[in-house]
mmCIF file of C-alpha atoms in Angstrom:
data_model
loop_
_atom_site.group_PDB
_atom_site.id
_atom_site.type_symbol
_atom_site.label_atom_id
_atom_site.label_comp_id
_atom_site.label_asym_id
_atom_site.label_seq_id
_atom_site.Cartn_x
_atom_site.Cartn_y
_atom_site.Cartn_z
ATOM 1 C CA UNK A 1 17.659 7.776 13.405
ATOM 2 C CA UNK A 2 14.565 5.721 14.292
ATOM 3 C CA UNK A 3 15.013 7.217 17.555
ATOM 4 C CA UNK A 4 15.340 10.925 16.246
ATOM 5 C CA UNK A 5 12.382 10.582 14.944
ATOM 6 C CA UNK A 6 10.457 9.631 17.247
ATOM 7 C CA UNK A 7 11.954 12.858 19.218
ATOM 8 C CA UNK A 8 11.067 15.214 16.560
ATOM 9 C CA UNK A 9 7.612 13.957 16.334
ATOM 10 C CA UNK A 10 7.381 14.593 20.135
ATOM 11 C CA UNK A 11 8.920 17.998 20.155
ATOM 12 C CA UNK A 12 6.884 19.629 17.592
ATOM 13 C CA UNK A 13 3.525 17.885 18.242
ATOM 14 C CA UNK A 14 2.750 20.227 21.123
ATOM 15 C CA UNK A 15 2.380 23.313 19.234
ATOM 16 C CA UNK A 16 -0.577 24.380 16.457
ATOM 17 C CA UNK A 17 1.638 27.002 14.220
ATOM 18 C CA UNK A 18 5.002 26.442 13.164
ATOM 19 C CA UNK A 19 6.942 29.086 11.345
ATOM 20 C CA UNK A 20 9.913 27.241 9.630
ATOM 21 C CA UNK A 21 12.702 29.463 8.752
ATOM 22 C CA UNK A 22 15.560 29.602 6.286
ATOM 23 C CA UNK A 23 18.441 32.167 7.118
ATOM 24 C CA UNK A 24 21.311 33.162 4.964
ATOM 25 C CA UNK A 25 20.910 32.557 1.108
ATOM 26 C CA UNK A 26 18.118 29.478 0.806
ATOM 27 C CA UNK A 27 19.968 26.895 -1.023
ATOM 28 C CA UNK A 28 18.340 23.744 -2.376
ATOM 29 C CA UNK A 29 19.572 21.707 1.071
ATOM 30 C CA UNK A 30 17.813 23.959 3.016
ATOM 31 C CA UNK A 31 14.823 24.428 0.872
ATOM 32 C CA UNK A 32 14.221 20.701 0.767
ATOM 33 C CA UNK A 33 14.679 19.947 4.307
ATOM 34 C CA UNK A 34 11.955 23.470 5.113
ATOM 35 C CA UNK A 35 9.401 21.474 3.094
ATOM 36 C CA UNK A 36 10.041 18.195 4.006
ATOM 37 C CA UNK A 37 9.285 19.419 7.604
ATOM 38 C CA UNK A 38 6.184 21.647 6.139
ATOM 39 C CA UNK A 39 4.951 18.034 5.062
ATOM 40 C CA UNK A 40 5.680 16.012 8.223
ATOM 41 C CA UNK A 41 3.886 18.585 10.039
ATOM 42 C CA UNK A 42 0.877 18.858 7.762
ATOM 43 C CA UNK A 43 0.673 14.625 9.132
ATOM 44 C CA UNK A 44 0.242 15.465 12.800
ATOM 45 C CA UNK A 45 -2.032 18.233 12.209
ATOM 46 C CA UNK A 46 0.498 20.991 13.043
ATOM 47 C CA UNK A 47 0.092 23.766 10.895
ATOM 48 C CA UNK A 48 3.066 25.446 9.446
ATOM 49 C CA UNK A 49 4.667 28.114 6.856
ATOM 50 C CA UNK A 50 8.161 28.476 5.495
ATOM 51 C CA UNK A 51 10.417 31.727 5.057
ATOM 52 C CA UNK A 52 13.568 32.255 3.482
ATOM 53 C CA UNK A 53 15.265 35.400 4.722
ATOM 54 C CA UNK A 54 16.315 36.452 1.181
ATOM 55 C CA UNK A 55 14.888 35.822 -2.070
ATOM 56 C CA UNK A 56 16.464 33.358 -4.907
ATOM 57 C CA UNK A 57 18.872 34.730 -7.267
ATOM 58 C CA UNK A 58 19.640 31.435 -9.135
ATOM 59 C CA UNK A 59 17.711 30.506 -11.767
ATOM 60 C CA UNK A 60 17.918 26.476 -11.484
ATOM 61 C CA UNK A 61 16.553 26.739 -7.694
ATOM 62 C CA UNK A 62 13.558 29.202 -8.857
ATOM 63 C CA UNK A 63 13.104 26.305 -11.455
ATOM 64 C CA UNK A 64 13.645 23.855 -8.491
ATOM 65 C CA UNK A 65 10.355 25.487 -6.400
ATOM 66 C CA UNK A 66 8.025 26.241 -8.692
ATOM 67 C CA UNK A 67 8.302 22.621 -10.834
ATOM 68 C CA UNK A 68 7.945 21.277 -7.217
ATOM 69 C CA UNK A 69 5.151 23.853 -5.802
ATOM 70 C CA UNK A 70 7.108 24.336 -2.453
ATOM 71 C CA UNK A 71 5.395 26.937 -0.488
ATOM 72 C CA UNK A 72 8.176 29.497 0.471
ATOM 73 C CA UNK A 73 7.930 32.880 1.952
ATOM 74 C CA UNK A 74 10.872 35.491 0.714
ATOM 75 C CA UNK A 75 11.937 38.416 2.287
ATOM 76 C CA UNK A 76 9.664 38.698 5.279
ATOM 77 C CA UNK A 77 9.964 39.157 8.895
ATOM 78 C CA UNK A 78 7.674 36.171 10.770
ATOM 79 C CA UNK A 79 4.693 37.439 12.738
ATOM 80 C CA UNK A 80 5.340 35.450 16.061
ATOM 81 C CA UNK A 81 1.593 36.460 17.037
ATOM 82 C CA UNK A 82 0.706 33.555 14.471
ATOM 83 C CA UNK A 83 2.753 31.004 15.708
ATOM 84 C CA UNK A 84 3.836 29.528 18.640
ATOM 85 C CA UNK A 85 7.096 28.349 18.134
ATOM 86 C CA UNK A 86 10.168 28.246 14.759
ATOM 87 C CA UNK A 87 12.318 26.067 13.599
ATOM 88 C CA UNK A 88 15.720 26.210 11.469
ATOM 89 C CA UNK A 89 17.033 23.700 8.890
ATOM 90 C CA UNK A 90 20.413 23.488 7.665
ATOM 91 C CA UNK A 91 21.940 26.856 9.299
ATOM 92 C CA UNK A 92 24.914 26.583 12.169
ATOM 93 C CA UNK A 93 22.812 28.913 14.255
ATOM 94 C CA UNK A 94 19.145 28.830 15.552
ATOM 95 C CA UNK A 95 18.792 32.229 16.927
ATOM 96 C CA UNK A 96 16.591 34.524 15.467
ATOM 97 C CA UNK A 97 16.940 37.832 17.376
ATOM 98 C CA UNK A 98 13.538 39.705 16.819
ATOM 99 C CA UNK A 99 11.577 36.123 17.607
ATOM 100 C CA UNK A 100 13.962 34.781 20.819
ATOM 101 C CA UNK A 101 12.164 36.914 23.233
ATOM 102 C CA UNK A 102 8.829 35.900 21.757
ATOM 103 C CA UNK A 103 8.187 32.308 20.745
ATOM 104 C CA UNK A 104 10.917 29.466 21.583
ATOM 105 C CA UNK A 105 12.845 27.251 18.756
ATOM 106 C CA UNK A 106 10.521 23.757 18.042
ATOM 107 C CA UNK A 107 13.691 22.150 16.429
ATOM 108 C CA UNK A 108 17.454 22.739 15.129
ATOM 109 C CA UNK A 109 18.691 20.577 12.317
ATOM 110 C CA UNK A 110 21.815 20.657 10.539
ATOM 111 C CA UNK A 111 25.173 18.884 9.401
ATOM 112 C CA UNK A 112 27.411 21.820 9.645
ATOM 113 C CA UNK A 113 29.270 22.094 13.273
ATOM 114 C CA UNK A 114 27.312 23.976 15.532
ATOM 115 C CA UNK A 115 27.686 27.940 16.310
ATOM 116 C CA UNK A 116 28.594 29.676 19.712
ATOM 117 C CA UNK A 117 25.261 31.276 19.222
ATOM 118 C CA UNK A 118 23.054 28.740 19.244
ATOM 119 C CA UNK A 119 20.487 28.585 21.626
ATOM 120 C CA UNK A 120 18.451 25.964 23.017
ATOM 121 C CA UNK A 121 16.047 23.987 20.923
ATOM 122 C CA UNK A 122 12.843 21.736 22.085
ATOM 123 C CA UNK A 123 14.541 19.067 19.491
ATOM 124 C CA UNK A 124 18.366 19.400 18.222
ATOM 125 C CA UNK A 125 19.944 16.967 15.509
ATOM 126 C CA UNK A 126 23.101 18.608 14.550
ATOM 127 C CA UNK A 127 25.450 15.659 12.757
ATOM 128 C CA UNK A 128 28.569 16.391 10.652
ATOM 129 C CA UNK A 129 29.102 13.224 9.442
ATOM 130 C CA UNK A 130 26.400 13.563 6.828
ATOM 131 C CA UNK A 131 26.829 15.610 3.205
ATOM 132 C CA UNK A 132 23.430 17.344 3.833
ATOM 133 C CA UNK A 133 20.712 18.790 5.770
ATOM 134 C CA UNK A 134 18.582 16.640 3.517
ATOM 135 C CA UNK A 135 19.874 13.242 4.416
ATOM 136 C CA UNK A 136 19.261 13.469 8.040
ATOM 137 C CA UNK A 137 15.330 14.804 7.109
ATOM 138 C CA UNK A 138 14.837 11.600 4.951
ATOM 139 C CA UNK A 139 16.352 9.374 7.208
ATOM 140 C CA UNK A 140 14.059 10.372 9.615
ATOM 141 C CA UNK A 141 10.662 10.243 6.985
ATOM 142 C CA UNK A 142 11.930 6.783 6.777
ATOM 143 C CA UNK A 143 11.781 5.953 10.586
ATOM 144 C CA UNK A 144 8.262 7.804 10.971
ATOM 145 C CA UNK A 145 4.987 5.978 11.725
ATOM 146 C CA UNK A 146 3.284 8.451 9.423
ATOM 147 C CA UNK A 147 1.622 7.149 6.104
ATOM 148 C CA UNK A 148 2.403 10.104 3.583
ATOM 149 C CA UNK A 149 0.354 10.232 0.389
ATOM 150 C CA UNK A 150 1.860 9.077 -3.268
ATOM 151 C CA UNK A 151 1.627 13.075 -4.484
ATOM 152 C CA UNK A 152 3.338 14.365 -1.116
ATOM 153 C CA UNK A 153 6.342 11.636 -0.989
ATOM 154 C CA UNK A 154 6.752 12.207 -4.601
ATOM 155 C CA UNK A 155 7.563 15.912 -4.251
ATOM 156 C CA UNK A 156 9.555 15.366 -0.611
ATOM 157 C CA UNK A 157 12.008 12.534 -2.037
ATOM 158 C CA UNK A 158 12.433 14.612 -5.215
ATOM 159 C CA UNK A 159 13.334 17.887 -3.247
ATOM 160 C CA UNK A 160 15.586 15.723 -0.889
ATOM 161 C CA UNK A 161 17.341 13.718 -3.317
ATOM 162 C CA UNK A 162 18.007 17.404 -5.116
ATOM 163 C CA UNK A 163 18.886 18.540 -1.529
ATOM 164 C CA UNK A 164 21.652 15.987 -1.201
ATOM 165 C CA UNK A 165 22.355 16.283 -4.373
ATOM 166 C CA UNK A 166 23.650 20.044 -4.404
ATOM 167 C CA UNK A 167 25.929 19.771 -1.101
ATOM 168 C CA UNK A 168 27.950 16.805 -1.691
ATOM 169 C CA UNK A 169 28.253 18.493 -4.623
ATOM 170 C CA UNK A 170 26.943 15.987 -7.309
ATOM 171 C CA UNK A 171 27.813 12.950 -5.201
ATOM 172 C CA UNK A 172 31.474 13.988 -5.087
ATOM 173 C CA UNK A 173 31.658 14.184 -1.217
ATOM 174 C CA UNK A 174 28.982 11.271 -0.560
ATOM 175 C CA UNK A 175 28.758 9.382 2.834
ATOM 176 C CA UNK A 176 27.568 6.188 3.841
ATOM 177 C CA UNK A 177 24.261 7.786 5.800
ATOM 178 C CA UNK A 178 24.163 10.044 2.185
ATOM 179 C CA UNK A 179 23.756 7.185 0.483
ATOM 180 C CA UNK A 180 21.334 5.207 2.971
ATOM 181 C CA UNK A 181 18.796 8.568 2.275
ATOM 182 C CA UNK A 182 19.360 7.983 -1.596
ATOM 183 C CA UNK A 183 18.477 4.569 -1.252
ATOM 184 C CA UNK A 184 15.212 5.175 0.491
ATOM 185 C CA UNK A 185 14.315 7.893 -1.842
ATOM 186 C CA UNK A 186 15.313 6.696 -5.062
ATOM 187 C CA UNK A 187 11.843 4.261 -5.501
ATOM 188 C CA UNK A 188 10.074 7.562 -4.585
ATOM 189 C CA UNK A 189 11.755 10.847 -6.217
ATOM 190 C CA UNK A 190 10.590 11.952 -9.883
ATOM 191 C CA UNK A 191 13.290 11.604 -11.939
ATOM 192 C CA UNK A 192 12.164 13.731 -14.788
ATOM 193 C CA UNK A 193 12.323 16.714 -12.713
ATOM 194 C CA UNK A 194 15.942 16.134 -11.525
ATOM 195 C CA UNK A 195 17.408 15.485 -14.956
ATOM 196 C CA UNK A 196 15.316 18.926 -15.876
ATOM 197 C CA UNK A 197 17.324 20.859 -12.751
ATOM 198 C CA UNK A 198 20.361 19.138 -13.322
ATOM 199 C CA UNK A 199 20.422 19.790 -17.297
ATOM 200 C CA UNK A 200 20.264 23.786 -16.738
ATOM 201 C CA UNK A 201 23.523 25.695 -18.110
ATOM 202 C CA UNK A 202 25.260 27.835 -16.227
ATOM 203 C CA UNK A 203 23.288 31.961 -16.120
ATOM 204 C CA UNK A 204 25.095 34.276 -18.241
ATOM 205 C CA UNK A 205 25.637 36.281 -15.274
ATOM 206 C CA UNK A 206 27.548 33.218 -13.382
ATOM 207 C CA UNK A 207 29.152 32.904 -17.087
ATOM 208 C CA UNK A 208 30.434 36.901 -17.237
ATOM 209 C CA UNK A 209 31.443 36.449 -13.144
ATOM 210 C CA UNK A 210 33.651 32.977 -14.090
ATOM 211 C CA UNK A 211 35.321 35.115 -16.950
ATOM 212 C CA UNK A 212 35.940 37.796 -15.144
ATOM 213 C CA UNK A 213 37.378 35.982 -11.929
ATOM 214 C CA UNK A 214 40.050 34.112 -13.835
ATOM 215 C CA UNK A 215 40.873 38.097 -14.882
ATOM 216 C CA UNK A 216 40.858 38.995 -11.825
ATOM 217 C CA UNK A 217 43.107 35.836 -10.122
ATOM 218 C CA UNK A 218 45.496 36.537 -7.013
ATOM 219 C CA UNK A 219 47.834 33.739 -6.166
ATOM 220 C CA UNK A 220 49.091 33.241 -2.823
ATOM 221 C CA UNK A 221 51.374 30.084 -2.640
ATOM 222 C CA UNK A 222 48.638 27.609 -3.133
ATOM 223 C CA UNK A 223 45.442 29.586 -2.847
ATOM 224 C CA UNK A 224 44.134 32.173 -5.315
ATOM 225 C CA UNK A 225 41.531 34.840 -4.685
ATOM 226 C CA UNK A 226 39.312 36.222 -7.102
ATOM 227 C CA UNK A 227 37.188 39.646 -6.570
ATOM 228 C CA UNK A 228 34.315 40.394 -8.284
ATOM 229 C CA UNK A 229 33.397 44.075 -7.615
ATOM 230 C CA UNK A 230 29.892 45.279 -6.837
ATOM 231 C CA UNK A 231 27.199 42.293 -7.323
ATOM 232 C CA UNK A 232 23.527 43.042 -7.258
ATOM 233 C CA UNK A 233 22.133 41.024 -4.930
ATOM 234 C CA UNK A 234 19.674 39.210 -7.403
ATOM 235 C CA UNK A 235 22.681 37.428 -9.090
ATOM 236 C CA UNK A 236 24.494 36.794 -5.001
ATOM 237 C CA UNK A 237 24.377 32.909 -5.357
ATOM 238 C CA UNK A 238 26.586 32.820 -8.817
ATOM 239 C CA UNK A 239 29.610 33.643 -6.446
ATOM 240 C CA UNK A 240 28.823 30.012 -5.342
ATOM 241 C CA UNK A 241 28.935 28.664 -8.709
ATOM 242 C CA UNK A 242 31.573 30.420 -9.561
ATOM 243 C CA UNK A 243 33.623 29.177 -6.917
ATOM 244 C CA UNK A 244 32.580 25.634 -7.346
ATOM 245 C CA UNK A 245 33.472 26.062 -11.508
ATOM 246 C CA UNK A 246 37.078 27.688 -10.331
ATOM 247 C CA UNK A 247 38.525 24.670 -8.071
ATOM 248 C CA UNK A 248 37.299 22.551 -10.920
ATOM 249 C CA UNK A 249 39.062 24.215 -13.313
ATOM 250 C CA UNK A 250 42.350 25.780 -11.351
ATOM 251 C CA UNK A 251 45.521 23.790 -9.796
ATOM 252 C CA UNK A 252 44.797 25.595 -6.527
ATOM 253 C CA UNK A 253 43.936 23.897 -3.088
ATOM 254 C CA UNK A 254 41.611 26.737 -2.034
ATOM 255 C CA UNK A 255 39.857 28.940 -4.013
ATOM 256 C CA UNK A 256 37.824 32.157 -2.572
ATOM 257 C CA UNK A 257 35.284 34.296 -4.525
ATOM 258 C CA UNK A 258 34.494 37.637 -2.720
ATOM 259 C CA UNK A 259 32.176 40.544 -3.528
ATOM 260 C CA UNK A 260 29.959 43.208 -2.680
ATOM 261 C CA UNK A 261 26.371 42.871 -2.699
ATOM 262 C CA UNK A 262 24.001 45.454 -2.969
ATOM 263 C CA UNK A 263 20.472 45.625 -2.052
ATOM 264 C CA UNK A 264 19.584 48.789 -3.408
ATOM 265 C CA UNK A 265 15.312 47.919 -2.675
ATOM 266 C CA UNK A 266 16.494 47.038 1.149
ATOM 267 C CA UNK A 267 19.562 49.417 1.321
ATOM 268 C CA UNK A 268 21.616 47.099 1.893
ATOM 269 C CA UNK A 269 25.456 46.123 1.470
ATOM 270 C CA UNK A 270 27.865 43.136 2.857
ATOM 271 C CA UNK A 271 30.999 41.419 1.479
ATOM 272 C CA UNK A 272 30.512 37.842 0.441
ATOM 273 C CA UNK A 273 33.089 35.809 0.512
ATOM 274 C CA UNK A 274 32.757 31.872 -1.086
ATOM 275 C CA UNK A 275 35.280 29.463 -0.276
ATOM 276 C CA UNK A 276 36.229 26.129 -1.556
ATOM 277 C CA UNK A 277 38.656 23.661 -1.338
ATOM 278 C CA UNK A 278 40.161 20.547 -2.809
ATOM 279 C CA UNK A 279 41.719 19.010 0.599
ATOM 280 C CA UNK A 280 39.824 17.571 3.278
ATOM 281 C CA UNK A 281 42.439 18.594 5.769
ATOM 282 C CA UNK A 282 41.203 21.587 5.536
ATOM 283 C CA UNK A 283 39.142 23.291 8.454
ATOM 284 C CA UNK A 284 36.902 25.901 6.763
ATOM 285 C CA UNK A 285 34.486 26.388 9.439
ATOM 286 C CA UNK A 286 37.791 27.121 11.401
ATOM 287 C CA UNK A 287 38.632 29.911 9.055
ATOM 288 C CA UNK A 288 36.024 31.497 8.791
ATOM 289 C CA UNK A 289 35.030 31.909 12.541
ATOM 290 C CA UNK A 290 38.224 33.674 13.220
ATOM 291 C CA UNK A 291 37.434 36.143 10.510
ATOM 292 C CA UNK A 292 33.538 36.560 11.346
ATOM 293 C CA UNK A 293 30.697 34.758 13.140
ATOM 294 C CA UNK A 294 28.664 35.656 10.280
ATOM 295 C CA UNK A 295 29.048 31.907 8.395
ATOM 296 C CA UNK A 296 30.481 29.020 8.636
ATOM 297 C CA UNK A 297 31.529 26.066 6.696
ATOM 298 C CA UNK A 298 32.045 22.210 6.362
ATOM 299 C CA UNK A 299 34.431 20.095 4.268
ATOM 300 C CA UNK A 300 35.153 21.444 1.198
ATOM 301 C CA UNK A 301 33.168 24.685 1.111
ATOM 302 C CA UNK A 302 32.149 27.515 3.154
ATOM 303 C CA UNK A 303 31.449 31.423 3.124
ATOM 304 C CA UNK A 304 30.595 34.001 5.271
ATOM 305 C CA UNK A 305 29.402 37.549 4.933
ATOM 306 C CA UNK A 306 30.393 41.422 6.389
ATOM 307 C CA UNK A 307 28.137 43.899 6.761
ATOM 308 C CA UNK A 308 29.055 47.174 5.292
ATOM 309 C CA UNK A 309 26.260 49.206 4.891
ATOM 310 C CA UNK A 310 28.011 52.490 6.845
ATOM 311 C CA UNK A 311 30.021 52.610 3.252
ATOM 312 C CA UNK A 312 26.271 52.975 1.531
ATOM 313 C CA UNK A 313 26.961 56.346 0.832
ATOM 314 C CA UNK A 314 30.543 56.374 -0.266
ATOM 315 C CA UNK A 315 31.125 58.917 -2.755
ATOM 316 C CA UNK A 316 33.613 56.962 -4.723
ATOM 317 C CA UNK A 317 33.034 53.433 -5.302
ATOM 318 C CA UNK A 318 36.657 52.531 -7.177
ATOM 319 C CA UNK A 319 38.017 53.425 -4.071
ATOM 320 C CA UNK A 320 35.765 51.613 -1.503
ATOM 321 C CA UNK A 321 36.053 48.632 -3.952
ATOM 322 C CA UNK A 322 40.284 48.590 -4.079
ATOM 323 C CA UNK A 323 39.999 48.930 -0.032
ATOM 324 C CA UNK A 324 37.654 46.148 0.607
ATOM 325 C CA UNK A 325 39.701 44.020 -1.759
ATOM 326 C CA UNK A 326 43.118 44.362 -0.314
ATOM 327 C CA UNK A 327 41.589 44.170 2.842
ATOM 328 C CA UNK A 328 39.558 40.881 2.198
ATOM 329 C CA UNK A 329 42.739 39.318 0.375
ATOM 330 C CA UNK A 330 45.172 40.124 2.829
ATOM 331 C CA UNK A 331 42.629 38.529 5.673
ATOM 332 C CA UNK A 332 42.303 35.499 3.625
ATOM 333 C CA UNK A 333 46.505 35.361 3.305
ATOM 334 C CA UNK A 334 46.995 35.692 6.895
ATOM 335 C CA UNK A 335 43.721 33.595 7.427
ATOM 336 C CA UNK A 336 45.859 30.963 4.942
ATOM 337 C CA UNK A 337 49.052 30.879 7.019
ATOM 338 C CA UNK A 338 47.617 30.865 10.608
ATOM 339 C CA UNK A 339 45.907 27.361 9.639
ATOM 340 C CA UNK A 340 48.917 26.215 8.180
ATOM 341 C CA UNK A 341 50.764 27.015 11.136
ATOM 342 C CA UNK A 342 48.273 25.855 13.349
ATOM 343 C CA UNK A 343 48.830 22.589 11.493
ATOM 344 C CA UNK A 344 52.459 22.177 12.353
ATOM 345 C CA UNK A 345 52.065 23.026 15.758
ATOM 346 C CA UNK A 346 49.621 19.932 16.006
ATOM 347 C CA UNK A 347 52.117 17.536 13.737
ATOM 348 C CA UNK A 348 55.101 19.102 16.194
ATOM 349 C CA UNK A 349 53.107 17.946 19.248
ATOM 350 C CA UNK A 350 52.133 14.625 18.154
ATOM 351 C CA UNK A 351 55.628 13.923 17.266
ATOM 352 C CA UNK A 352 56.703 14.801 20.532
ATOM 353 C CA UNK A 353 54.192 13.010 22.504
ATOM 354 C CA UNK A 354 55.093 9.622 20.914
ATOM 355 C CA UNK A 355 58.477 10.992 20.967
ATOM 356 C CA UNK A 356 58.351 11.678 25.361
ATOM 357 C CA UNK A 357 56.346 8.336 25.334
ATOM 358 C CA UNK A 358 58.897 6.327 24.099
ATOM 359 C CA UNK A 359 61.619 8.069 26.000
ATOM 360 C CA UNK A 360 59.298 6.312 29.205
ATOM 361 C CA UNK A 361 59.100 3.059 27.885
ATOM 362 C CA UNK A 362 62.719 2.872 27.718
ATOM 363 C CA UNK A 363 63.442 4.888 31.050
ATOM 364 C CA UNK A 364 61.169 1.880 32.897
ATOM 365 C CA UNK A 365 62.902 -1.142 31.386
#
């Protein structure tokens, strides 16, 4: 990582303005590793602002920005007159289609697998063998020649250690370089402020949506989906949490949460669908890119989202809801049974390699 480091430094150093950008829903992974990077840049004199294409809708990561002060940017389009180059944390792809034309891409980092639509970055540190966007951020502060102050490394390792936190999902899904980050930013990272985060109940509306899910629960052999109806898109990230509370709490390998969210201030309206699972044998990411290029997932969790805003003006919303619902569950069965088949295809042809192989051996004595 010393080395990555060293790379990044290089990569972003030639540029004055920075915009650092946060598609999708901004998570605590990807909030920590936008200002970690807002930091490191503030070190080498490169100025820089960060900006989460939508605004938070959970209640424990408002908490988590404004106890920490990070500087974020909601729900606005970047001016690329005022800077001179992006970069995207913890998201599979890195292009940004009104900027691409204008400005190029100062750095890619993530631990998901990388998109089809990814485009070419100055620096690129995609690694799946990590838990978080965060770990590979603090295990390159750790290999930087840059002496940050006491205040500033307080706030970073605290927003990191949150960061890593969150997607191994409490330290359930840790790795070794997971733990190497910890390590580092343990003697750092105010621990007052993370037992304040991770103390937070549940919302009420995350509460209502978990009730109403296990209401709601369709079992196919061992999956179970769960629809949620229409969703304003303030309360989007409890289908998340719900998910997460549902494998906990269900016999089911996979779980999926789906809804529709509506933006009624952007006039807006997609299908999210949350996904997680209790066997790490199971592709996700896989999944969900032969259902949509619009997400992506890792071990354990995933989700993606469907645009549906020609059905804004539907005149009856029962019947648009029962539609997209027996239309996202029967994807999700068929999505089930093609990865289960895939499976045996691979277990067939293994067995028959070793089975043709030995068939040689013998044929040669």
């Amino acid at each position: 990582m010393n080395k990555a480091a060293a790379q990044f430094i290089e990569a972003v150093s030639k540029y004055k303005a920075i915009a650092i950008y946060i598609p999708g829903s901004p998570d605590p992974d990807a909030i920590a590793s936008a200002y970690a990077i807002n930091i490191m840049l503030n070190y080498i004199s490169v100025n820089s602002d960060i900006f989460a294409e939508h605004r938070l809708s959970l209640a424990q990561n408002r908490v988590f920005i404004e106890r920490l002060r990070i500087p974020v940017i909601f729900d606005k389009k970047i001016n690329p007159k005022k800077y001179q180059a992006y970069i995207v944390p913890d998201f599979q792809d890195n292009r940004i289609d009104y900027l691409n034309n204008s400005i190029p891409c100062a750095a890619h980092i993530d631990h998901h697998v990388k998109s089809n639509e990814t485009i070419q970055a100055d620096f690129s540190l995609i690694r799946t063998d990590v838990g978080s966007t965060s770990t590979l951020i603090a295990l390159m502060v750790k290999n930087l020649n840059i002496e940050i102050s006491e205040t500033d490394m307080t706030s970073l390792a605290t927003a990191l250690t949150f960061g890593i936190q969150t997607d191994t999902d409490k330290y359930n899904n840790i790795t070794p370089q997971d733990i190497e980050a910890l390590e580092y930013l343990q003697g750092f990272a105010d621990k007052e402020i993370l037992q304040e985060l991770n103390s937070m109940p549940p919302s009420t509306k995350t509460l209502t949506n978990y009730k109403k899910a296990r209401e709601q629960e369709v079992v196919y052999k061992d999956w179970a989906f769960y629809g949620l109806g229409f969703i304003d898109a303030r309360s989007r990230d409890s289908i998340a949490i719900t998910a997460d509370m549902l494998l906990k709490n269900t016999e089911h390998k996979t779980v999926a949460v789906f809804a529709v969210i509506e933006n009624q201030r952007k006039g807006e309206l997609f299908l999210d669908v949350s996904l997680r699972s209790k066997s790490r044998n199971i592709d996700l990411n896989r999944v969900i890119k032969q259902i949509t290029p619009n997400g992506g997932g890792r071990r354990y969790k995933g989700a993606y989202q469907v645009r549906l805003n020609y059905f804004l003006s539907a005149p009856d919303r029962e019947l648009l809801w029962k539609v997209i619902e027996d239309s996202t569950i029967e994807t999700l069965r068929k999505s089930r049974d093609a990865l289960y088949i895939t499976g045996i295809k691979s277990i067939y042809g293994r067995v028959k390699d070793k089975f043709t192989s030995i068939l040689k051996k013998d044929t040669n004595r």
